[in-house]
mmCIF file of C-alpha atoms and ligand atoms in Angstrom:
data_model
loop_
_atom_site.group_PDB
_atom_site.id
_atom_site.type_symbol
_atom_site.label_atom_id
_atom_site.label_comp_id
_atom_site.label_asym_id
_atom_site.label_seq_id
_atom_site.Cartn_x
_atom_site.Cartn_y
_atom_site.Cartn_z
ATOM 1 C CA UNK L 1449 21.680 83.427 91.692
ATOM 2 C CA UNK L 1450 19.010 80.867 90.794
ATOM 3 C CA UNK L 1451 18.063 78.366 93.470
ATOM 4 C CA UNK L 1452 20.320 75.317 93.284
ATOM 5 C CA UNK L 1453 18.162 72.219 93.540
ATOM 6 C CA UNK L 1454 20.739 69.430 93.245
ATOM 7 C CA UNK L 1455 22.317 67.826 96.303
ATOM 8 C CA UNK L 1456 25.123 69.885 97.828
ATOM 9 C CA UNK L 1457 28.488 68.411 98.803
ATOM 10 C CA UNK L 1458 28.898 67.365 102.398
ATOM 11 C CA UNK L 1459 31.859 69.446 103.522
ATOM 12 C CA UNK L 1460 33.909 67.667 106.173
ATOM 13 C CA UNK L 1461 37.055 68.590 108.083
ATOM 14 C CA UNK L 1462 39.025 66.515 105.564
ATOM 15 C CA UNK L 1463 37.477 68.065 102.463
ATOM 16 C CA UNK L 1464 37.119 71.671 103.667
ATOM 17 C CA UNK L 1465 40.452 72.863 102.151
ATOM 18 C CA UNK L 1466 39.370 71.426 98.784
ATOM 19 C CA UNK L 1467 36.054 73.307 98.841
ATOM 20 C CA UNK L 1468 37.705 76.507 100.038
ATOM 21 C CA UNK L 1469 40.065 76.174 97.059
ATOM 22 C CA UNK L 1470 37.103 75.809 94.704
ATOM 23 C CA UNK L 1471 35.663 79.028 96.124
ATOM 24 C CA UNK L 1472 38.944 80.733 95.086
ATOM 25 C CA UNK L 1473 38.773 79.084 91.615
ATOM 26 C CA UNK L 1474 41.636 76.799 92.518
ATOM 27 C CA UNK L 1475 41.504 73.024 92.133
ATOM 28 C CA UNK L 1476 43.517 71.339 94.891
ATOM 29 C CA UNK L 1477 44.913 67.819 94.878
ATOM 30 C CA UNK L 1478 46.368 66.040 97.886
ATOM 31 C CA UNK L 1479 49.968 64.814 97.836
ATOM 32 C CA UNK L 1480 51.456 62.470 100.387
ATOM 33 C CA UNK L 1481 54.698 63.760 101.895
ATOM 34 C CA UNK L 1482 55.719 60.215 102.853
ATOM 35 C CA UNK L 1483 55.457 58.475 99.465
ATOM 36 C CA UNK L 1484 54.699 61.235 96.950
ATOM 37 C CA UNK L 1485 51.379 59.755 95.784
ATOM 38 C CA UNK L 1486 48.705 62.192 94.689
ATOM 39 C CA UNK L 1487 45.031 61.585 95.329
ATOM 40 C CA UNK L 1488 41.535 62.860 94.792
ATOM 41 C CA UNK L 1489 38.938 62.828 96.404
ATOM 42 C CA UNK L 1490 40.195 64.326 99.682
ATOM 43 C CA UNK L 1491 40.966 61.819 102.420
ATOM 44 C CA UNK L 1492 42.505 61.903 105.870
ATOM 45 C CA UNK L 1493 45.203 59.394 104.929
ATOM 46 C CA UNK L 1494 47.185 58.452 101.838
ATOM 47 C CA UNK L 1495 45.401 55.695 99.894
ATOM 48 C CA UNK L 1496 48.795 54.275 98.845
ATOM 49 C CA UNK L 1497 50.703 54.076 102.146
ATOM 50 C CA UNK L 1498 48.227 55.144 104.883
ATOM 51 C CA UNK L 1499 50.381 58.057 106.017
ATOM 52 C CA UNK L 1500 48.433 61.014 107.374
ATOM 53 C CA UNK L 1501 51.190 63.429 106.308
ATOM 54 C CA UNK L 1502 49.321 65.005 103.389
ATOM 55 C CA UNK L 1503 49.637 68.384 101.725
ATOM 56 C CA UNK L 1504 47.486 70.308 99.244
ATOM 57 C CA UNK L 1505 48.832 71.250 95.842
ATOM 58 C CA UNK L 1506 47.164 73.565 93.346
ATOM 59 C CA UNK L 1507 46.334 71.767 90.107
ATOM 60 C CA UNK L 1508 46.434 73.503 86.721
ATOM 61 C CA UNK L 1509 43.072 71.787 86.233
ATOM 62 C CA UNK L 1510 43.906 70.287 82.857
ATOM 63 C CA UNK L 1511 43.375 66.725 81.783
ATOM 64 C CA UNK L 1512 41.573 64.335 79.475
ATOM 65 C CA UNK L 1513 38.285 62.494 79.454
ATOM 66 C CA UNK L 1514 38.986 58.996 80.775
ATOM 67 C CA UNK L 1515 35.404 57.758 80.483
ATOM 68 C CA UNK L 1516 31.932 59.251 80.336
ATOM 69 C CA UNK L 1517 28.229 58.626 80.036
ATOM 70 C CA UNK L 1518 25.442 60.825 78.703
ATOM 71 C CA UNK L 1519 22.251 60.877 80.741
ATOM 72 C CA UNK L 1520 19.136 61.408 78.631
ATOM 73 C CA UNK L 1521 16.425 60.506 81.134
ATOM 74 C CA UNK L 1522 15.960 61.200 84.824
ATOM 75 C CA UNK L 1523 13.256 62.503 87.090
ATOM 76 C CA UNK L 1524 15.742 63.623 89.747
ATOM 77 C CA UNK L 1525 15.114 67.132 90.995
ATOM 78 C CA UNK L 1526 17.626 69.607 89.596
ATOM 79 C CA UNK L 1527 18.995 67.182 87.024
ATOM 80 C CA UNK L 1528 15.912 66.778 84.805
ATOM 81 C CA UNK L 1529 16.170 70.436 83.747
ATOM 82 C CA UNK L 1530 19.637 69.925 82.282
ATOM 83 C CA UNK L 1531 19.079 66.845 80.128
ATOM 84 C CA UNK L 1532 21.054 65.574 78.365
ATOM 85 C CA UNK L 1533 24.101 65.976 80.619
ATOM 86 C CA UNK L 1534 27.523 64.370 80.736
ATOM 87 C CA UNK L 1535 28.942 62.550 83.751
ATOM 88 C CA UNK L 1536 32.645 61.892 83.262
ATOM 89 C CA UNK L 1537 35.828 60.635 84.819
ATOM 90 C CA UNK L 1538 38.538 63.163 83.980
ATOM 91 C CA UNK L 1539 42.171 62.177 84.420
ATOM 92 C CA UNK L 1540 44.179 65.227 85.419
ATOM 93 C CA UNK L 1541 47.684 65.708 84.024
ATOM 94 C CA UNK L 1542 48.903 64.861 87.569
ATOM 95 C CA UNK L 1543 47.418 61.384 87.165
ATOM 96 C CA UNK L 1544 44.451 61.515 89.540
ATOM 97 C CA UNK L 1545 40.886 61.008 88.356
ATOM 98 C CA UNK L 1546 37.972 63.297 89.119
ATOM 99 C CA UNK L 1547 34.310 62.323 88.819
ATOM 100 C CA UNK L 1548 32.658 65.390 87.322
ATOM 101 C CA UNK L 1549 30.299 66.872 84.770
ATOM 102 C CA UNK L 1550 31.383 68.125 81.373
ATOM 103 C CA UNK L 1551 29.752 71.427 80.525
ATOM 104 C CA UNK L 1552 29.884 73.878 77.667
ATOM 105 C CA UNK L 1553 29.896 71.270 74.929
ATOM 106 C CA UNK L 1554 27.481 69.182 72.897
ATOM 107 C CA UNK L 1555 27.178 65.798 74.680
ATOM 108 C CA UNK L 1556 27.265 64.097 71.263
ATOM 109 C CA UNK L 1557 30.743 65.509 70.652
ATOM 110 C CA UNK L 1558 32.387 64.245 73.851
ATOM 111 C CA UNK L 1559 35.114 61.671 73.189
ATOM 112 C CA UNK L 1560 37.454 59.638 75.373
ATOM 113 C CA UNK L 1561 40.820 61.384 75.390
ATOM 114 C CA UNK L 1562 39.317 64.825 74.756
ATOM 115 C CA UNK L 1563 41.338 67.601 76.391
ATOM 116 C CA UNK L 1564 39.442 69.459 79.090
ATOM 117 C CA UNK L 1565 40.066 72.122 81.702
ATOM 118 C CA UNK L 1566 38.395 72.918 84.991
ATOM 119 C CA UNK L 1567 35.757 75.583 85.406
ATOM 120 C CA UNK L 1568 33.820 76.435 88.549
ATOM 121 C CA UNK L 1569 30.092 76.843 89.084
ATOM 122 C CA UNK L 1570 29.030 79.024 92.011
ATOM 123 C CA UNK L 1571 25.974 77.147 93.217
ATOM 124 C CA UNK L 1572 25.321 79.299 96.269
ATOM 125 C CA UNK L 1573 27.140 81.888 98.377
ATOM 126 C CA UNK L 1574 29.336 79.235 100.046
ATOM 127 C CA UNK L 1575 29.892 76.484 97.495
ATOM 128 C CA UNK L 1576 31.541 76.371 94.084
ATOM 129 C CA UNK L 1577 31.613 73.042 92.269
ATOM 130 C CA UNK L 1578 34.340 72.109 89.790
ATOM 131 C CA UNK L 1579 33.170 71.023 86.345
ATOM 132 C CA UNK L 1580 35.192 70.469 83.180
ATOM 133 C CA UNK L 1581 34.855 72.003 79.750
ATOM 134 C CA UNK L 1582 36.710 71.453 76.456
ATOM 135 C CA UNK L 1583 40.217 72.946 76.618
HETATM 136 ZN ZN1 LIG N 3067 51.639 57.883 100.821
#
């Protein structure tokens, strides 16, 4: 495995189940047992009603591009080797949005509304990061 030179996620007690899911190739979304709201990123309380009664649900990992930008220039370590790259908000079919990268497609062909699915990149022995690719 090549050395991963981008910043790694900070894995907290609240986000650990999410990252463990990614290791298993499973995208997890939180659902509030009190009000039913779903949310991403992982939090200790429901962003809708502040309940701490949250559960983790597996997501099919399918959705659409909500918005995106293509980065053509950067000097940031790890990122400059992958220019141009796509940073996107993906809206999952469950309704939550995920800030992510689109991979496996020509950045010039990305469109709002494009159907995408999750894929996972093993960046080191402990961390896999979800990305999205055309469905
Ligand atoms: Zn709630």
